Amino acid sequence: MLHYIELIFRNLSVWGLPVLMIITGIVEFALGLYENKWDKNERILDIVCFVVPKIVIRPAIVYFTLLALPALLPGLKGIFSWVPFFWGFLIIAVADDLTQYWYHRLHHQVPWLWRFHRTHHSAPYMGMAMASRQNLLYTIFFSQIYLTAALTYLGLGYAAIFVTGLKSLITTGAHSSIKWDKPFYTKKWLHPVAWVMERLISTPATHHAHHADTTDDGVGYYKGNFGNMFFIWDVIFKTGIITRQYPSGYGTKNYKKEEWYAQFLWPIFKSKKEGSELSADGPMVAQDPVEEPALNYNITRVAS
Amino acid sequence: MKLEKDTARKLTRDIIISLFIYALPVVLMLLTFYVNGQRPWKEKTTATILNNH
């Protein structure tokens, strides 16, 4: 049994996930979940972000693993290969995902980092393409990739296959416009499962809230819900909210439909749109337009 | 645009907490080995020596 699971996860990390993402994307498109917001500029950006990192990042990781690590950590290859699978899985899962939580949170809370992450939040829709829609530099410096490569070099590679596979499935599912978690909230007998699930992993409800264009509806929370695979980090650090609802709109209020190449390659290429955060003389972080707050809600607020 | 003081304080506090969380699985693993009397790193060395003969 474990052998078959291993085969699935091994293939998932090579070609399985891209195939799964393309199928999900076709289903989302066929169901009209992009709501006619997927114009030419967005299409090019989503496709470039999906394809290019797979060509650029994989060789970078191979280089890092085969050449840089033996030089940086000589004689330590496989030194922890005795670690039992369960513990290896737990060590990698925590190390990888907590590092990504921090990488992600810092890009939201440290103003000068925001523009490297803005591309991930600019789309006025959700979909599986959002999982890979990132500025190239943000993707290259994904710190958890290198940490996991280092742990693989030290002997935890077998567990890493399972963690990265599981993480890919959860993050793709959390970004998808298919709200697979809805039955957990609508069927009462599933509520106990939902309670645990929404605190443990990212779901469409909690992660869509992170991609909302406003916090005024009491559902959107782009100032938090930073967790990628695990949501538990947001619970521990009080940076999340759980509402079991989906926001009314996605993206950022100050989106100026910047050119795909500027979004993908800022600051190498800059936007020509006046006042854009990605333009040469634009603000580091644009101020949101002031709106009347709406009344609501039934929120589990775990944010401070 | 500068980082707000309150944000910087929370970031520092949470980063310190994170260091403990990073260490937690390793500490729990070693504790389990201690309680159960397991020495998996030694088992691996023995197996390697046997294989060499």
GROMACS .gro file of C-alpha atoms in nm:
model
  357
    1MET     CA    1   0.000   0.000   0.000
    2LEU     CA    2   0.274   0.242   0.107
    3HIS     CA    3   0.454   0.155  -0.216
    4TYR     CA    4   0.160   0.282  -0.424
    5ILE     CA    5   0.127   0.598  -0.214
    6GLU     CA    6   0.501   0.650  -0.263
    7LEU     CA    7   0.461   0.610  -0.641
    8ILE     CA    8   0.179   0.868  -0.646
    9PHE     CA    9   0.381   1.123  -0.450
   10ARG     CA   10   0.698   1.060  -0.651
   11ASN     CA   11   0.510   1.120  -0.976
   12LEU     CA   12   0.326   1.413  -0.820
   13SER     CA   13   0.651   1.597  -0.763
   14VAL     CA   14   0.767   1.538  -1.123
   15TRP     CA   15   0.472   1.566  -1.362
   16GLY     CA   16   0.161   1.478  -1.157
   17LEU     CA   17   0.100   1.818  -1.003
   18PRO     CA   18   0.126   2.022  -1.326
   19VAL     CA   19  -0.121   1.777  -1.490
   20LEU     CA   20  -0.354   1.801  -1.190
   21MET     CA   21  -0.336   2.182  -1.197
   22ILE     CA   22  -0.411   2.195  -1.570
   23ILE     CA   23  -0.715   1.964  -1.527
   24THR     CA   24  -0.838   2.175  -1.232
   25GLY     CA   25  -0.785   2.490  -1.438
   26ILE     CA   26  -0.989   2.348  -1.728
   27VAL     CA   27  -1.272   2.253  -1.490
   28GLU     CA   28  -1.265   2.601  -1.330
   29PHE     CA   29  -1.271   2.766  -1.673
   30ALA     CA   30  -1.547   2.537  -1.804
   31LEU     CA   31  -1.762   2.615  -1.498
   32GLY     CA   32  -1.717   2.987  -1.561
   33LEU     CA   33  -1.548   3.041  -1.227
   34TYR     CA   34  -1.319   3.314  -1.362
   35GLU     CA   35  -1.633   3.524  -1.427
   36ASN     CA   36  -1.503   3.679  -1.752
   37LYS     CA   37  -1.222   3.849  -1.556
   38TRP     CA   38  -0.952   3.640  -1.724
   39ASP     CA   39  -0.857   3.889  -1.996
   40LYS     CA   40  -0.553   3.864  -2.225
   41ASN     CA   41  -0.312   4.032  -1.980
   42GLU     CA   42  -0.420   3.801  -1.695
   43ARG     CA   43  -0.406   3.492  -1.919
   44ILE     CA   44  -0.050   3.564  -2.032
   45LEU     CA   45   0.062   3.640  -1.675
   46ASP     CA   46  -0.096   3.323  -1.531
   47ILE     CA   47   0.050   3.101  -1.805
   48VAL     CA   48   0.400   3.260  -1.789
   49CYS     CA   49   0.401   3.222  -1.407
   50PHE     CA   50   0.293   2.860  -1.443
   51VAL     CA   51   0.552   2.762  -1.706
   52VAL     CA   52   0.869   2.971  -1.655
   53PRO     CA   53   0.945   2.884  -1.288
   54LYS     CA   54   0.926   2.514  -1.378
   55ILE     CA   55   1.205   2.574  -1.630
   56VAL     CA   56   1.411   2.813  -1.411
   57ILE     CA   57   1.355   2.690  -1.054
   58ARG     CA   58   1.412   2.317  -1.103
   59PRO     CA   59   1.765   2.361  -1.246
   60ALA     CA   60   1.839   2.606  -0.961
   61ILE     CA   61   1.738   2.345  -0.701
   62VAL     CA   62   1.938   2.073  -0.878
   63TYR     CA   63   2.240   2.307  -0.883
   64PHE     CA   64   2.192   2.390  -0.516
   65THR     CA   65   2.155   2.024  -0.416
   66LEU     CA   66   2.432   1.874  -0.630
   67LEU     CA   67   2.695   2.148  -0.625
   68ALA     CA   68   2.637   2.407  -0.352
   69LEU     CA   69   2.535   2.178  -0.064
   70PRO     CA   70   2.836   1.940  -0.086
   71ALA     CA   71   3.057   2.250  -0.073
   72LEU     CA   72   2.863   2.414   0.211
   73LEU     CA   73   2.810   2.095   0.417
   74PRO     CA   74   3.101   1.867   0.323
   75GLY     CA   75   3.079   1.510   0.450
   76LEU     CA   76   2.728   1.551   0.589
   77LYS     CA   77   2.535   1.391   0.302
   78GLY     CA   78   2.282   1.143   0.442
   79ILE     CA   79   2.398   1.196   0.800
   80PHE     CA   80   2.037   1.190   0.926
   81SER     CA   81   1.913   0.906   0.706
   82TRP     CA   82   1.852   0.702   1.024
   83VAL     CA   83   1.565   0.932   1.127
   84PRO     CA   84   1.240   0.728   1.121
   85PHE     CA   85   0.990   0.823   0.851
   86PHE     CA   86   0.727   0.964   1.089
   87TRP     CA   87   0.971   1.200   1.255
   88GLY     CA   88   1.134   1.295   0.926
   89PHE     CA   89   0.790   1.383   0.789
   90LEU     CA   90   0.707   1.596   1.093
   91ILE     CA   91   1.046   1.772   1.094
   92ILE     CA   92   1.024   1.860   0.723
   93ALA     CA   93   0.655   1.956   0.739
   94VAL     CA   94   0.721   2.204   1.022
   95ALA     CA   95   1.051   2.335   0.883
   96ASP     CA   96   0.920   2.382   0.530
   97ASP     CA   97   0.578   2.526   0.601
   98LEU     CA   98   0.672   2.746   0.897
   99THR     CA   99   0.951   2.896   0.686
  100GLN     CA  100   0.703   2.966   0.407
  101TYR     CA  101   0.461   3.119   0.658
  102TRP     CA  102   0.736   3.361   0.759
  103TYR     CA  103   0.844   3.433   0.403
  104HIS     CA  104   0.482   3.507   0.318
  105ARG     CA  105   0.400   3.709   0.632
  106LEU     CA  106   0.711   3.927   0.597
  107HIS     CA  107   0.614   4.013   0.237
  108HIS     CA  108   0.284   4.145   0.373
  109GLN     CA  109   0.409   4.320   0.685
  110VAL     CA  110   0.744   4.466   0.575
  111PRO     CA  111   0.648   4.745   0.332
  112TRP     CA  112   0.952   4.726   0.101
  113LEU     CA  113   0.891   4.353   0.040
  114TRP     CA  114   0.524   4.393  -0.060
  115ARG     CA  115   0.586   4.465  -0.431
  116PHE     CA  116   0.764   4.129  -0.475
  117HIS     CA  117   0.445   3.954  -0.361
  118ARG     CA  118   0.183   4.187  -0.511
  119THR     CA  119   0.148   3.982  -0.831
  120HIS     CA  120   0.006   3.695  -0.628
  121HIS     CA  121  -0.271   3.925  -0.503
  122SER     CA  122  -0.348   4.134  -0.809
  123ALA     CA  123  -0.593   3.897  -0.982
  124PRO     CA  124  -0.961   3.988  -0.935
  125TYR     CA  125  -1.050   3.617  -0.932
  126MET     CA  126  -0.938   3.296  -0.761
  127GLY     CA  127  -0.825   2.980  -0.933
  128MET     CA  128  -0.560   2.711  -0.932
  129ALA     CA  129  -0.338   2.945  -1.136
  130MET     CA  130  -0.306   3.167  -0.827
  131ALA     CA  131  -0.088   2.906  -0.658
  132SER     CA  132   0.194   2.972  -0.905
  133ARG     CA  133   0.114   3.335  -0.995
  134GLN     CA  134   0.419   3.505  -0.844
  135ASN     CA  135   0.685   3.757  -0.932
  136LEU     CA  136   0.993   3.567  -1.054
  137LEU     CA  137   1.222   3.701  -0.779
  138TYR     CA  138   0.969   3.601  -0.512
  139THR     CA  139   0.972   3.250  -0.656
  140ILE     CA  140   1.352   3.228  -0.684
  141PHE     CA  141   1.401   3.331  -0.321
  142PHE     CA  142   1.136   3.091  -0.188
  143SER     CA  143   1.344   3.012   0.121
  144GLN     CA  144   1.166   2.690   0.219
  145ILE     CA  145   1.266   2.526  -0.111
  146TYR     CA  146   1.634   2.555  -0.021
  147LEU     CA  147   1.576   2.451   0.340
  148THR     CA  148   1.395   2.136   0.225
  149ALA     CA  149   1.670   2.069  -0.034
  150ALA     CA  150   1.927   2.094   0.248
  151LEU     CA  151   1.727   1.854   0.469
  152THR     CA  152   1.701   1.617   0.172
  153TYR     CA  153   2.080   1.632   0.133
  154LEU     CA  154   2.118   1.554   0.504
  155GLY     CA  155   1.912   1.237   0.461
  156LEU     CA  156   1.543   1.328   0.495
  157GLY     CA  157   1.467   1.308   0.123
  158TYR     CA  158   1.219   1.020   0.143
  159ALA     CA  159   0.994   1.209   0.387
  160ALA     CA  160   1.036   1.527   0.179
  161ILE     CA  161   0.867   1.360  -0.120
  162PHE     CA  162   0.551   1.307   0.084
  163VAL     CA  163   0.553   1.650   0.249
  164THR     CA  164   0.602   1.844  -0.075
  165GLY     CA  165   0.336   1.632  -0.251
  166LEU     CA  166   0.081   1.682   0.027
  167LYS     CA  167   0.162   2.051   0.051
  168SER     CA  168   0.113   2.097  -0.324
  169LEU     CA  169  -0.231   1.935  -0.306
  170ILE     CA  170  -0.342   2.148  -0.008
  171THR     CA  171  -0.215   2.481  -0.149
  172THR     CA  172  -0.361   2.416  -0.494
  173GLY     CA  173  -0.693   2.320  -0.333
  174ALA     CA  174  -0.690   2.633  -0.115
  175HIS     CA  175  -0.637   2.862  -0.417
  176SER     CA  176  -0.888   2.686  -0.642
  177SER     CA  177  -1.219   2.854  -0.717
  178ILE     CA  178  -1.384   2.515  -0.657
  179LYS     CA  179  -1.510   2.552  -0.299
  180TRP     CA  180  -1.453   2.191  -0.199
  181ASP     CA  181  -1.475   2.274   0.173
  182LYS     CA  182  -1.833   2.407   0.159
  183PRO     CA  183  -2.003   2.073   0.247
  184PHE     CA  184  -1.803   2.067   0.570
  185TYR     CA  185  -1.978   2.389   0.677
  186THR     CA  186  -2.329   2.317   0.543
  187LYS     CA  187  -2.370   1.961   0.675
  188LYS     CA  188  -2.402   1.969   1.051
  189TRP     CA  189  -2.258   1.622   1.112
  190LEU     CA  190  -1.935   1.733   0.941
  191HIS     CA  191  -1.891   2.038   1.167
  192PRO     CA  192  -1.650   1.866   1.410
  193VAL     CA  193  -1.431   1.765   1.113
  194ALA     CA  194  -1.454   2.120   0.977
  195TRP     CA  195  -1.351   2.266   1.313
  196VAL     CA  196  -1.030   2.064   1.315
  197MET     CA  197  -0.962   2.096   0.941
  198GLU     CA  198  -0.996   2.474   0.917
  199ARG     CA  199  -0.754   2.521   1.206
  200LEU     CA  200  -0.504   2.268   1.080
  201ILE     CA  201  -0.479   2.330   0.703
  202SER     CA  202  -0.554   2.607   0.454
  203THR     CA  203  -0.898   2.577   0.298
  204PRO     CA  204  -1.066   2.777   0.021
  205ALA     CA  205  -1.263   2.972   0.286
  206THR     CA  206  -0.960   3.082   0.490
  207HIS     CA  207  -0.726   3.131   0.195
  208HIS     CA  208  -0.982   3.307  -0.027
  209ALA     CA  209  -1.023   3.550   0.265
  210HIS     CA  210  -0.651   3.623   0.237
  211HIS     CA  211  -0.700   3.710  -0.134
  212ALA     CA  212  -0.999   3.938  -0.068
  213ASP     CA  213  -0.991   4.297  -0.195
  214THR     CA  214  -1.144   4.432   0.126
  215THR     CA  215  -1.174   4.355   0.496
  216ASP     CA  216  -1.493   4.558   0.528
  217ASP     CA  217  -1.731   4.266   0.465
  218GLY     CA  218  -1.602   4.087   0.774
  219VAL     CA  219  -1.500   3.790   0.560
  220GLY     CA  220  -1.197   3.916   0.369
  221TYR     CA  221  -0.872   3.934   0.562
  222TYR     CA  222  -0.575   4.015   0.342
  223LYS     CA  223  -0.387   4.136   0.651
  224GLY     CA  224  -0.364   3.779   0.779
  225ASN     CA  225  -0.443   3.414   0.701
  226PHE     CA  226  -0.083   3.371   0.584
  227GLY     CA  227  -0.065   2.991   0.626
  228ASN     CA  228   0.013   2.785   0.317
  229MET     CA  229  -0.016   2.415   0.397
  230PHE     CA  230  -0.091   2.458   0.766
  231PHE     CA  231  -0.330   2.721   0.904
  232ILE     CA  232  -0.221   2.635   1.256
  233TRP     CA  233   0.053   2.902   1.235
  234ASP     CA  234  -0.215   3.171   1.201
  235VAL     CA  235  -0.393   3.026   1.504
  236ILE     CA  236  -0.072   3.021   1.712
  237PHE     CA  237   0.038   3.372   1.612
  238LYS     CA  238  -0.317   3.515   1.607
  239THR     CA  239  -0.287   3.633   1.247
  240GLY     CA  240  -0.598   3.468   1.109
  241ILE     CA  241  -0.977   3.471   1.101
  242ILE     CA  242  -1.216   3.186   1.030
  243THR     CA  243  -1.564   3.275   0.901
  244ARG     CA  244  -1.666   2.972   0.688
  245GLN     CA  245  -1.767   3.225   0.423
  246TYR     CA  246  -1.610   3.343   0.098
  247PRO     CA  247  -1.528   3.707   0.026
  248SER     CA  248  -1.732   3.917  -0.214
  249GLY     CA  249  -1.436   4.029  -0.424
  250TYR     CA  250  -1.073   3.935  -0.488
  251GLY     CA  251  -0.754   4.123  -0.573
  252THR     CA  252  -0.641   4.464  -0.455
  253LYS     CA  253  -0.839   4.787  -0.468
  254ASN     CA  254  -0.544   4.970  -0.623
  255TYR     CA  255  -0.489   4.721  -0.908
  256LYS     CA  256  -0.423   4.904  -1.232
  257LYS     CA  257  -0.404   4.597  -1.455
  258GLU     CA  258  -0.028   4.642  -1.479
  259GLU     CA  259   0.147   4.486  -1.777
  260TRP     CA  260   0.211   4.113  -1.732
  261TYR     CA  261   0.587   4.155  -1.782
  262ALA     CA  262   0.605   4.422  -1.508
  263GLN     CA  263   0.413   4.200  -1.267
  264PHE     CA  264   0.631   3.901  -1.347
  265LEU     CA  265   0.969   4.074  -1.357
  266TRP     CA  266   0.946   4.383  -1.132
  267PRO     CA  267   1.184   4.556  -1.051
  268ILE     CA  268   1.372   4.455  -1.368
  269PHE     CA  269   1.077   4.580  -1.576
  270LYS     CA  270   0.851   4.850  -1.439
  271SER     CA  271   0.492   4.938  -1.518
  272LYS     CA  272   0.399   5.237  -1.732
  273LYS     CA  273   0.068   5.278  -1.547
  274GLU     CA  274   0.063   5.608  -1.363
  275GLY     CA  275   0.053   5.581  -0.983
  276SER     CA  276   0.109   5.205  -0.991
  277GLU     CA  277   0.305   5.043  -0.710
  278LEU     CA  278   0.507   4.879  -0.986
  279SER     CA  279   0.583   5.201  -1.177
  280ALA     CA  280   0.921   5.378  -1.156
  281ASP     CA  281   0.796   5.655  -0.926
  282GLY     CA  282   0.498   5.475  -0.773
  283PRO     CA  283   0.429   5.434  -0.400
  284MET     CA  284   0.584   5.143  -0.211
  285VAL     CA  285   0.241   5.056  -0.074
  286ALA     CA  286  -0.062   5.237  -0.217
  287GLN     CA  287  -0.332   5.337   0.030
  288ASP     CA  288  -0.666   5.162  -0.006
  289PRO     CA  289  -0.960   5.385  -0.090
  290VAL     CA  290  -1.169   5.459   0.221
  291GLU     CA  291  -1.508   5.280   0.222
  292GLU     CA  292  -1.806   5.271   0.454
  293PRO     CA  293  -1.775   4.966   0.682
  294ALA     CA  294  -2.049   4.706   0.645
  295LEU     CA  295  -2.227   4.550   0.941
  296ASN     CA  296  -2.192   4.181   1.003
  297TYR     CA  297  -2.101   3.893   1.129
  298ASN     CA  298  -2.030   3.559   1.269
  299ILE     CA  299  -1.652   3.551   1.289
  300THR     CA  300  -1.408   3.339   1.477
  301ARG     CA  301  -1.136   3.594   1.517
  302VAL     CA  302  -0.800   3.453   1.601
  303ALA     CA  303  -0.616   3.767   1.499
  304SER     CA  304  -0.492   4.004   1.765
  305MET     CA  305   0.736   5.381   0.433
  306LYS     CA  306   0.873   5.238   0.758
  307LEU     CA  307   0.782   4.930   0.954
  308GLU     CA  308   0.546   5.025   1.238
  309LYS     CA  309   0.682   4.979   1.591
  310ASP     CA  310   0.396   4.756   1.701
  311THR     CA  311   0.438   4.534   1.393
  312ALA     CA  312   0.812   4.508   1.452
  313ARG     CA  313   0.751   4.409   1.815
  314LYS     CA  314   0.503   4.136   1.716
  315LEU     CA  315   0.737   4.008   1.444
  316THR     CA  316   1.025   3.978   1.692
  317ARG     CA  317   0.808   3.801   1.951
  318ASP     CA  318   0.664   3.556   1.696
  319ILE     CA  319   1.004   3.480   1.541
  320ILE     CA  320   1.136   3.385   1.887
  321ILE     CA  321   0.833   3.157   1.942
  322SER     CA  322   0.897   3.006   1.598
  323LEU     CA  323   1.247   2.900   1.696
  324PHE     CA  324   1.092   2.681   1.966
  325ILE     CA  325   0.839   2.540   1.717
  326TYR     CA  326   1.119   2.453   1.473
  327ALA     CA  327   1.298   2.263   1.750
  328LEU     CA  328   0.984   2.090   1.884
  329PRO     CA  329   0.969   1.787   1.645
  330VAL     CA  330   1.340   1.718   1.702
  331VAL     CA  331   1.304   1.746   2.080
  332LEU     CA  332   0.994   1.520   2.079
  333MET     CA  333   1.176   1.265   1.864
  334LEU     CA  334   1.477   1.254   2.097
  335LEU     CA  335   1.247   1.233   2.399
  336THR     CA  336   1.068   0.934   2.244
  337PHE     CA  337   1.401   0.763   2.180
  338TYR     CA  338   1.505   0.829   2.540
  339VAL     CA  339   1.179   0.692   2.687
  340ASN     CA  340   1.176   0.382   2.462
  341GLY     CA  341   1.550   0.323   2.486
  342GLN     CA  342   1.587   0.340   2.108
  343ARG     CA  343   1.917   0.427   1.938
  344PRO     CA  344   1.835   0.425   1.565
  345TRP     CA  345   2.159   0.602   1.468
  346LYS     CA  346   2.356   0.312   1.621
  347GLU     CA  347   2.139   0.053   1.444
  348LYS     CA  348   2.224   0.216   1.113
  349THR     CA  349   2.598   0.213   1.189
  350THR     CA  350   2.581  -0.158   1.280
  351ALA     CA  351   2.395  -0.237   0.959
  352THR     CA  352   2.655  -0.051   0.756
  353ILE     CA  353   2.941  -0.239   0.924
  354LEU     CA  354   2.766  -0.574   0.863
  355ASN     CA  355   2.712  -0.486   0.500
  356ASN     CA  356   3.080  -0.409   0.459
  357HIS     CA  357   3.179  -0.758   0.568
   0.00000   0.00000   0.00000
